[in-house]
């Protein structure tokens, strides 16, 4: 199984390392690798869109036609995971910040996101979440977005106070936090097992 981690900026290497660990744990032959090549993304069996700065990532994935490859892969039923900025980009609807910065969203998950939803005082924090299908998980939030609304086809996996912070829509996982910044491989294992 080939897992492409889109390497514009942000937590690329961390996703590569933990996805490889998850493959090994599951005993699945394969490789996670960082890439910005449209051809390599097209050949991958699963795609991870990491955190970073959503405006910058959006510009580059559109410029390099990787946005189209992610859309194609979604239609083919390949697992797609977006974390933090990646979660923002997967959304159908953004907020005033995404509008102001003219950030092009991929529009793949029927949800509305709010950038930097947790405010300045709480720029980054770590908290235990109860995630559906996973269990208790120590989640790292860094200038995280929140999911404000979801459509009927979207399964809410985790909430933090009134905010939704993890969802699944068929083969797509969108997480407001950073599962790659802990030693816990369960979310990546779950993601890998979505391929069937
Ligand atoms: N605040 C960033 C954004 O809106 C996301 C932060 C992150 O990915 N850690 O793009």
Coordinates of C-alpha atoms and ligand atoms in Angstrom, one line a residue:
X1 CA 0.0 0.0 0.0
X2 CA 1.4 3.4 -1.0
X3 CA 0.5 6.4 1.2
X4 CA 1.2 9.8 -0.3
X5 CA 1.8 12.6 2.3
X6 CA 1.4 15.9 0.5
X7 CA 4.6 17.8 1.1
X8 CA 3.9 21.5 0.7
X9 CA 4.8 22.4 4.3
X10 CA 3.9 21.6 7.9
X11 CA 3.9 18.2 9.6
X12 CA 4.9 16.2 6.6
X13 CA 7.7 14.1 8.0
X14 CA 5.8 13.3 11.2
X15 CA 2.9 11.8 9.1
X16 CA 5.4 9.8 7.0
X17 CA 7.0 8.3 10.2
X18 CA 3.7 7.4 12.0
X19 CA 2.0 6.1 8.8
X20 CA 5.0 3.8 8.2
X21 CA 4.8 2.6 11.9
X22 CA 1.1 2.0 11.5
X23 CA 1.7 -0.1 8.3
X24 CA 4.3 -2.1 10.2
X25 CA 2.0 -2.7 13.2
X26 CA -0.8 -3.9 10.9
X27 CA 1.6 -6.1 9.0
X28 CA 0.7 -4.5 5.7
X29 CA 3.4 -4.2 3.1
X30 CA 3.7 -0.7 1.9
X31 CA 5.3 2.7 2.3
X32 CA 4.3 6.2 3.3
X33 CA 6.3 8.9 1.5
X34 CA 6.4 12.6 1.2
X35 CA 5.6 13.9 -2.3
X36 CA 4.6 17.0 -4.3
X37 CA 4.4 15.1 -7.6
X38 CA 1.0 14.8 -9.2
X39 CA 2.0 11.5 -10.8
X40 CA 3.0 10.0 -7.5
X41 CA -0.1 11.2 -5.8
X42 CA -2.2 9.6 -8.7
X43 CA -0.5 6.3 -8.1
X44 CA -1.0 6.3 -4.3
X45 CA -3.6 4.1 -2.6
X46 CA -4.2 6.7 0.1
X47 CA -3.5 10.4 0.6
X48 CA -2.7 12.5 3.7
X49 CA -3.0 16.2 3.7
X50 CA -1.1 17.5 6.7
X51 CA -1.4 20.6 8.9
X52 CA 0.5 23.8 8.2
X53 CA -0.9 27.0 6.8
X54 CA -4.1 26.3 4.8
X55 CA -3.6 29.4 2.5
X56 CA -0.1 28.3 1.4
X57 CA -1.0 24.6 1.1
X58 CA -4.1 25.5 -1.0
X59 CA -2.2 27.7 -3.4
X60 CA 0.4 25.0 -4.0
X61 CA -1.8 22.0 -4.4
X62 CA -3.8 23.9 -7.0
X63 CA -0.8 25.1 -8.8
X64 CA 0.7 21.6 -9.0
X65 CA -2.6 20.0 -10.0
X66 CA -2.6 17.9 -6.8
X67 CA -6.0 19.2 -5.9
X68 CA -7.5 17.5 -8.9
X69 CA -5.7 14.2 -8.0
X70 CA -7.1 14.4 -4.4
X71 CA -10.6 14.9 -5.9
X72 CA -10.1 11.9 -8.3
X73 CA -8.8 9.7 -5.5
X74 CA -11.9 10.6 -3.4
X75 CA -14.2 9.4 -6.2
X76 CA -12.1 6.2 -6.5
X77 CA -12.8 5.5 -2.9
X78 CA -9.2 5.8 -1.7
X79 CA -8.7 6.8 1.9
X80 CA -8.0 10.5 2.3
X81 CA -7.1 12.1 5.6
X82 CA -6.8 15.9 6.3
X83 CA -5.4 17.1 9.6
X84 CA -5.7 20.7 10.9
X85 CA -5.0 22.8 7.8
X86 CA -5.7 19.7 5.8
X87 CA -9.1 19.4 7.5
X88 CA -9.9 23.0 6.5
X89 CA -9.0 22.3 2.9
X90 CA -11.3 19.3 2.7
X91 CA -14.3 21.3 3.6
X92 CA -17.1 22.5 1.4
X93 CA -17.7 25.7 3.4
X94 CA -15.2 27.9 5.1
X95 CA -15.5 31.1 7.2
X96 CA -14.8 34.8 6.9
X97 CA -11.0 34.1 7.2
X98 CA -11.0 31.6 4.3
X99 CA -13.1 34.0 2.3
X100 CA -10.9 37.0 3.1
X101 CA -7.7 35.1 2.1
X102 CA -9.5 33.7 -1.0
X103 CA -8.5 30.2 0.0
X104 CA -9.7 27.6 -2.5
X105 CA -11.2 24.7 -0.6
X106 CA -11.4 21.2 -2.1
X107 CA -15.1 21.0 -1.1
X108 CA -15.0 17.2 -0.5
X109 CA -16.6 17.0 2.9
X110 CA -20.0 18.4 3.5
X111 CA -19.0 20.6 6.5
X112 CA -18.4 24.2 7.5
X113 CA -15.1 24.9 9.2
X114 CA -13.8 27.9 11.2
X115 CA -10.1 28.6 11.1
X116 CA -8.2 29.3 14.4
X117 CA -11.4 28.5 16.2
X118 CA -9.8 28.1 19.7
X119 CA -8.6 31.6 20.0
X120 CA -5.3 33.2 20.9
X121 CA -5.2 32.2 24.5
X122 CA -5.4 28.6 23.5
X123 CA -3.1 28.5 20.5
X124 CA -2.0 25.1 21.3
X125 CA -3.1 22.5 23.8
X126 CA -3.3 18.8 24.4
X127 CA -6.5 17.1 25.6
X128 CA -8.0 13.6 25.8
X129 CA -10.8 13.1 23.3
X130 CA -13.2 10.2 23.1
X131 CA -13.2 9.3 19.4
X132 CA -15.8 7.1 17.9
X133 CA -14.3 3.8 16.5
X134 CA -10.9 4.6 18.1
X135 CA -11.5 5.3 21.8
X136 CA -9.7 7.7 24.1
X137 CA -7.0 9.6 22.3
X138 CA -4.6 12.3 23.4
X139 CA -5.1 15.0 20.8
X140 CA -2.7 17.9 20.1
X141 CA -4.4 21.1 18.9
X142 CA -2.2 23.8 17.3
X143 CA -4.0 26.9 16.1
X144 CA -6.7 24.5 15.3
X145 CA -9.8 24.9 13.2
X146 CA -13.2 23.6 14.3
X147 CA -16.1 22.0 12.4
X148 CA -19.2 24.1 12.9
X149 CA -21.8 22.2 10.9
X150 CA -22.0 18.9 9.0
X151 CA -24.3 17.5 6.4
X152 CA -26.2 14.2 6.7
X153 CA -23.6 12.1 5.0
X154 CA -21.0 13.1 7.6
X155 CA -20.3 10.9 10.7
X156 CA -19.2 12.9 13.7
X157 CA -16.4 11.0 15.4
X158 CA -15.4 13.5 18.2
X159 CA -16.4 16.7 19.8
X160 CA -14.7 19.1 22.1
X161 CA -17.2 21.3 24.0
X162 CA -19.6 22.5 21.4
X163 CA -17.2 22.1 18.5
X164 CA -16.9 19.0 16.2
X165 CA -13.2 18.1 15.9
X166 CA -13.2 14.8 13.9
X167 CA -15.5 13.5 11.2
X168 CA -15.7 10.8 8.6
X169 CA -17.5 11.0 5.3
X170 CA -17.2 7.7 3.6
X171 CA -13.5 7.3 2.7
X172 CA -12.5 10.7 4.0
X173 CA -11.3 11.5 7.6
X174 CA -11.0 15.2 8.6
X175 CA -9.4 16.0 12.0
X176 CA -9.0 19.4 13.5
X177 CA -6.0 18.1 15.6
X178 CA -2.6 16.5 14.9
X179 CA -2.7 12.7 15.3
X180 CA 0.9 12.5 13.9
X181 CA 2.3 14.4 16.9
X182 CA 1.9 11.6 19.4
X183 CA 3.3 8.1 19.6
X184 CA -0.2 6.7 19.2
X185 CA -0.7 5.0 15.8
X186 CA -4.3 4.1 16.2
X187 CA -5.7 6.8 14.0
X188 CA -3.3 6.1 11.2
X189 CA -4.1 2.3 11.6
X190 CA -7.8 3.1 11.3
X191 CA -7.1 5.3 8.2
X192 CA -5.1 2.5 6.6
X193 CA -7.9 0.0 7.3
X194 CA -10.4 2.2 5.5
X195 CA -8.9 0.9 2.3
X196 CA -11.0 -2.1 1.4
Ligands
LIG1 N1 -4.2 27.9 11.7 C1 -3.8 27.1 10.5 C2 -4.6 27.5 9.3 O1 -5.7 28.0 9.5 C3 -3.8 25.6 10.7 C4 -2.9 25.2 11.8 C5 -2.3 23.9 11.7 O2 -2.5 23.2 10.7 N2 -1.6 23.5 12.7 O3 -4.2 27.3 8.2

